[in-house]
Amino acid sequence: MSQIDLHGVFPPITTPFIDGKVAHDKLGSNIEKWSKTGLKGIVVLGSNGEYVYLSEEEKRKVLETAIKAAPKDMFVIAGTGCESTEETIKLTDDCAKLGAHAALVITPHYYGGKMSDSALIKHFTVVADNSSIPILLYNVPKFTYINVTAGVVSVLSQHPNILGIKESSGNVNLLGQYINNVSENFKVMVGTAGVLFGGLSIGCVGGILALANVAPEQCVTIFDLVNESKFEAAKNLQLKMIPVNNAVTAIYGVPGLKAAMDMLGYFGGEPRLPLLPCSEKEKSEIRGILQTAELL
Amino acid sequence: MSQIDLHGVFPPITTPFIDGKVAHDKLGSNIEKWSKTGLKGIVVLGSNGEYVYLSEEEKRKVLETAIKAAPKDMFVIAGTGCESTEETIKLTDDCAKLGAHAALVITPHYYGGKMSDSALIKHFTVVADNSSIPILLYNVPKFTYINVTAGVVSVLSQHPNILGIKESSGNVNLLGQYINNVSENFKVMVGTAGVLFGGLSIGCVGGILALANVAPEQCVTIFDLVNESKFEAAKNLQLKMIPVNNAVTAIYGVPGLKAAMDMLGYFGGEPRLPLLPCSEKEKSEIRGILQTAELL
Amino acid sequence: MSQIDLHGVFPPITTPFIDGKVAHDKLGSNIEKWSKTGLKGIVVLGSNGEYVYLSEEEKRKVLETAIKAAPKDMFVIAGTGCESTEETIKLTDDCAKLGAHAALVITPHYYGGKMSDSALIKHFTVVADNSSIPILLYNVPKFTYINVTAGVVSVLSQHPNILGIKESSGNVNLLGQYINNVSENFKVMVGTAGVLFGGLSIGCVGGILALANVAPEQCVTIFDLVNESKFEAAKNLQLKMIPVNNAVTAIYGVPGLKAAMDMLGYFGGEPRLPLLPCSEKEKSEIRGILQTAELL
Amino acid sequence: MSQIDLHGVFPPITTPFIDGKVAHDKLGSNIEKWSKTGLKGIVVLGSNGEYVYLSEEEKRKVLETAIKAAPKDMFVIAGTGCESTEETIKLTDDCAKLGAHAALVITPHYYGGKMSDSALIKHFTVVADNSSIPILLYNVPKFTYINVTAGVVSVLSQHPNILGIKESSGNVNLLGQYINNVSENFKVMVGTAGVLFGGLSIGCVGGILALANVAPEQCVTIFDLVNESKFEAAKNLQLKMIPVNNAVTAIYGVPGLKAAMDMLGYFGGEPRLPLLPCSEKEKSEIRGILQTAELL
């Protein structure tokens, strides 16, 4: 079933808005630009895509545009996780029909105290059973306050339609625990560029990285250098990217990522409320960080 | 504008499902039963109503049924908070048109690190500006990992269309800070029955209490006893209710609340996936707790 | 064995330093002043006494001075908890010999992940077995990141030499759980003045309150009003004290408590490093808070 | 000043007890065994040395024994951090006089909310000003709930007598932030073996690793493989060691580390109370983990 190749770098792309509406042309032109940077594919409708602010119809439209804009050799993964199992199944099915190569499914998290190992295993199993495209688990405790254990990942890795996991906490030890416990074909992907080298050092096959929205070439280069065992060069580029990655994730979040995109020739624009756009002061700080990293 | 009276007890009611579909008849019969217990009103589409598992259309239908079933002297509050400001405005408007007396709006929380005081103030202000019914803020860090500060509540309490807050963490000191800092007509409501007396002791005007789904009379009695300064009797009933409240909230959650409803003559039923229904062992433990508290 | 009466208010007193040395005369004069305010006793060598910055010998000397300075009708409780069980036993024995009426024993916490229910039960049991004075458990997750469960307290409450618990998180629901599960003579004391009324409303017998260092009369008055069922007056004074309590605990900590003492006729002085003394700006804010509360 | 070489692996060694007393002969024989494994040195009186359960005199005696037992080419670092600045200075001075090559100083943490950047900078600066041996900062949020920021480390790295930091959270991104912001000669050491390769990949010069108590050769081999850019071999050995490291740290803690030592030819023995020794069941699990990793 799984024809998607995860060995490489994927940006979880932002969703551009103009006057509060999805700007499909900007989405298309961003993807065209990204397609020339060595990326393996893109993830739409992820956390950096403000998926929680999109209606179901908007989600489908964004995916349609992305699939149309992406060249044939780029893979398109769609974020399809919802709080309810049933809604997740439905959205995954919609996205499969539209041509997504795989679905990235976040852990449900609202009733966090009840999201036991059993509940998570049940949820992902039922979703995978009902999906015609491969499923990627998505662990992102920063947003969900849930941390999927190696035990859960081990069980789910046996499912023929669960292909891998994106782990975004940046906990390299946890990545290693996953890798130690999963079935042979299951792929572990590092979910934050701050530990791209760290994640690859422990056996991750690729990365889904917010930073790759603004520094795709650098992410791809780190990936390549590690695969060529060019330790010192990989380390130096990794260190150089850490402040940029922190800026567009931990410090300034999605608004900062979009502001950085605007500075680097992509269309970023403003996030939807309640996310506030970056202030001028914040933009100036981001500009400084990009300059120090020689991205500007 | 605000004709709703919050001095009393409101259950955030569960949403009954049969075979995965909303069971509107059961919803109606539950409300009829609650209406004879001294409750001031009900909250639909809250956390205990599994609002995150309901589609927009289901939400409207549930509200319609509730308004139809509730006697004229009961107030109906609708949970209308969504992650995006725009979607919250739209749902609030829908609910107002359907006849809700007020809207309970949860803090947006997915991008928790970006939900600064400014972002929260902006969100609630814009929602209140665009609502034809009064807004109640909803602070529930157990689910959102966001704790609204007294400073934010103070600012928002000045808005003519923001009527009060439901505070569900059970932090009595925080309740006192809210009360110390809000405008005169702003109402602070305790959001968990474990500290009903504690909340009233510091000036809360009423409570929105999961426990009131299964023990409405007892909640109303505590409320009345405190208002009559019957300290000892209030304390004793409060202590008796604490284990029941812990069971139907912290320990067994919504599935446990629904199981307890089934035992006490209401229709509880099963939650939607990924919430798992209580096991037989858990049901037996809940039954024991209800018996000890003389509810069974 | 237990001749100590816990029905009332106890301040966990600060340790005064001059030029880095314990100022025993100031300690004595503070106690003399407190002894005229209706307090039931004092706690020395607690968190507000900077016990972690005192050598064993200093601890004994501070206790000696306190016992000498306290009138016969005031009880003196000594904080004797150390990380190791053996050291706790030894210090408790020393304090018993010096005349302390009871020992307040904090949960060991450095290896927090290993402080299981079994480990805590073992620790407190062995300490109580070897003590000639009654033991009070001390739950203070703000400093220890450990929260003693009602189950542990229930077991320990059966020990003839464990008299009660000071619970400092201010979680009124947890206080209720303790009270529901302990043996008849076991005393639950509220450990933060922000929920003094809240704690008493659920059955606490008294309070050990940092605020009582600077506002002993007010704390005693709240205690008395609640016992007289003067609900409204108790509520109003409680609300008035909340900002002061927050200032001398959560916001400015021990340095702030000491600064407030200096403003109110007690000797506060500076804390030991690494605690930094309050800045002039912070002192000015504290002064404003004291004035608003009519303590100044 | 700094003659100590941190490029290599150091175990933070356990303190052996027999009948509750420090077993100095076992300490000596352990060190003799470790000295033949390629370790660069040892750390005594650290977290794994149960330093919080040792009296001042015991600490000095343990250090004396360690220095006597260690061959001349091994470095001996002493854990000297106490809660108070003054006590830390005194213990550091004692250890310097006894011959320690450097002091590892933990962040004070009891009053965590007051351990601001300013307070930490002041503390470490005063300690370093008054020490005749180089100071290593020690960041271990698992025990302290304090996470030293890159900003603080940057400032302190300018101090001529502050040599480096042991970072034990295993956050590789944070390690990178430290490395990006410190002065040229400042050394960042990874503090948990689960991310030894990850830490080295980002520029750490060595590791202080609990795992090195039981698997010193394997830790040294990972260190060497990385330095030789033998990526694949390093990854495989790293993955093999992760379960062992988790066992002797996160899962079973110091009692588990000591039990594993007993199985591997070192003297482990029992920890001091309140730490409970491993049960037979836990020992059996540990044995299984050691066997899987081919250490047994």
PDB file of C-alpha atoms in Angstrom, chain C residues 47 50-53 83-85 106 108-111 114-115 118-119 122-123 143 145 251-254 273-276, chain D residues 47 50-53 83-85 106 108-111 114-115 118-119 122-123 143 145 251-254 273-276:
ATOM      1  CA  SER C  47       9.746  27.033  54.622  1.00  0.00           C
ATOM      2  CA  GLU C  50      14.468  29.415  55.387  1.00  0.00           C
ATOM      3  CA  TYR C  51      15.191  26.094  57.063  1.00  0.00           C
ATOM      4  CA  VAL C  52      17.063  24.865  54.004  1.00  0.00           C
ATOM      5  CA  TYR C  53      19.637  27.605  54.573  1.00  0.00           C
ATOM      6  CA  GLU C  83      15.846  14.472  52.844  1.00  0.00           C
ATOM      7  CA  SER C  84      17.047  11.355  54.632  1.00  0.00           C
ATOM      8  CA  THR C  85      14.923   9.434  57.075  1.00  0.00           C
ATOM      9  CA  ILE C 106       8.006  17.806  55.008  1.00  0.00           C
ATOM     10  CA  PRO C 108      11.308  14.201  51.155  1.00  0.00           C
ATOM     11  CA  HIS C 109      11.398  15.244  47.543  1.00  0.00           C
ATOM     12  CA  TYR C 110      14.792  15.310  45.839  1.00  0.00           C
ATOM     13  CA  TYR C 111      14.251  11.945  44.155  1.00  0.00           C
ATOM     14  CA  LYS C 114      10.870   7.537  43.611  1.00  0.00           C
ATOM     15  CA  MET C 115       8.775   9.058  46.398  1.00  0.00           C
ATOM     16  CA  SER C 118       5.109   3.205  49.815  1.00  0.00           C
ATOM     17  CA  ALA C 119       8.257   5.283  50.220  1.00  0.00           C
ATOM     18  CA  LYS C 122       7.673   4.111  55.191  1.00  0.00           C
ATOM     19  CA  HIS C 123       9.461   7.414  55.792  1.00  0.00           C
ATOM     20  CA  PHE C 143       8.315  23.578  46.797  1.00  0.00           C
ATOM     21  CA  TYR C 145       6.464  18.931  43.437  1.00  0.00           C
ATOM     22  CA  ILE C 251       4.530  36.880  44.156  1.00  0.00           C
ATOM     23  CA  TYR C 252       7.356  38.070  46.380  1.00  0.00           C
ATOM     24  CA  GLY C 253       8.016  34.961  48.489  1.00  0.00           C
ATOM     25  CA  VAL C 254      10.053  34.972  51.674  1.00  0.00           C
ATOM     26  CA  LEU C 273      21.495  34.060  49.391  1.00  0.00           C
ATOM     27  CA  PRO C 274      20.619  32.765  46.854  1.00  0.00           C
ATOM     28  CA  LEU C 275      17.286  34.408  47.783  1.00  0.00           C
ATOM     29  CA  LEU C 276      17.614  38.020  46.713  1.00  0.00           C
TER      30      LEU C 276
ATOM     31  CA  SER D  47      22.653  12.902  42.464  1.00  0.00           C
ATOM     32  CA  GLU D  50      22.772  10.267  47.113  1.00  0.00           C
ATOM     33  CA  TYR D  51      24.506  13.455  48.193  1.00  0.00           C
ATOM     34  CA  VAL D  52      21.325  14.762  49.767  1.00  0.00           C
ATOM     35  CA  TYR D  53      21.455  11.884  52.249  1.00  0.00           C
ATOM     36  CA  GLU D  83      20.756  25.246  48.934  1.00  0.00           C
ATOM     37  CA  SER D  84      22.540  28.209  50.486  1.00  0.00           C
ATOM     38  CA  THR D  85      25.295  30.102  48.753  1.00  0.00           C
ATOM     39  CA  ILE D 106      23.638  22.163  41.256  1.00  0.00           C
ATOM     40  CA  PRO D 108      19.620  25.804  44.272  1.00  0.00           C
ATOM     41  CA  HIS D 109      15.962  24.950  43.915  1.00  0.00           C
ATOM     42  CA  TYR D 110      13.887  24.808  47.073  1.00  0.00           C
ATOM     43  CA  TYR D 111      12.423  28.272  46.513  1.00  0.00           C
ATOM     44  CA  LYS D 114      12.465  32.854  43.319  1.00  0.00           C
ATOM     45  CA  MET D 115      15.407  31.287  41.484  1.00  0.00           C
ATOM     46  CA  SER D 118      19.487  37.121  38.521  1.00  0.00           C
ATOM     47  CA  ALA D 119      19.427  34.891  41.582  1.00  0.00           C
ATOM     48  CA  LYS D 122      24.487  35.830  41.627  1.00  0.00           C
ATOM     49  CA  HIS D 123      24.726  32.429  43.298  1.00  0.00           C
ATOM     50  CA  PHE D 143      15.189  16.801  40.341  1.00  0.00           C
ATOM     51  CA  TYR D 145      12.277  21.696  38.381  1.00  0.00           C
ATOM     52  CA  ILE D 251      12.405   3.826  35.634  1.00  0.00           C
ATOM     53  CA  TYR D 252      14.248   2.394  38.637  1.00  0.00           C
ATOM     54  CA  GLY D 253      16.409   5.357  39.677  1.00  0.00           C
ATOM     55  CA  VAL D 254      19.341   5.102  42.051  1.00  0.00           C
ATOM     56  CA  LEU D 273      15.819   5.619  53.199  1.00  0.00           C
ATOM     57  CA  PRO D 274      13.457   7.086  52.094  1.00  0.00           C
ATOM     58  CA  LEU D 275      14.675   5.554  48.814  1.00  0.00           C
ATOM     59  CA  LEU D 276      13.427   1.978  48.844  1.00  0.00           C
TER      60      LEU D 276
END
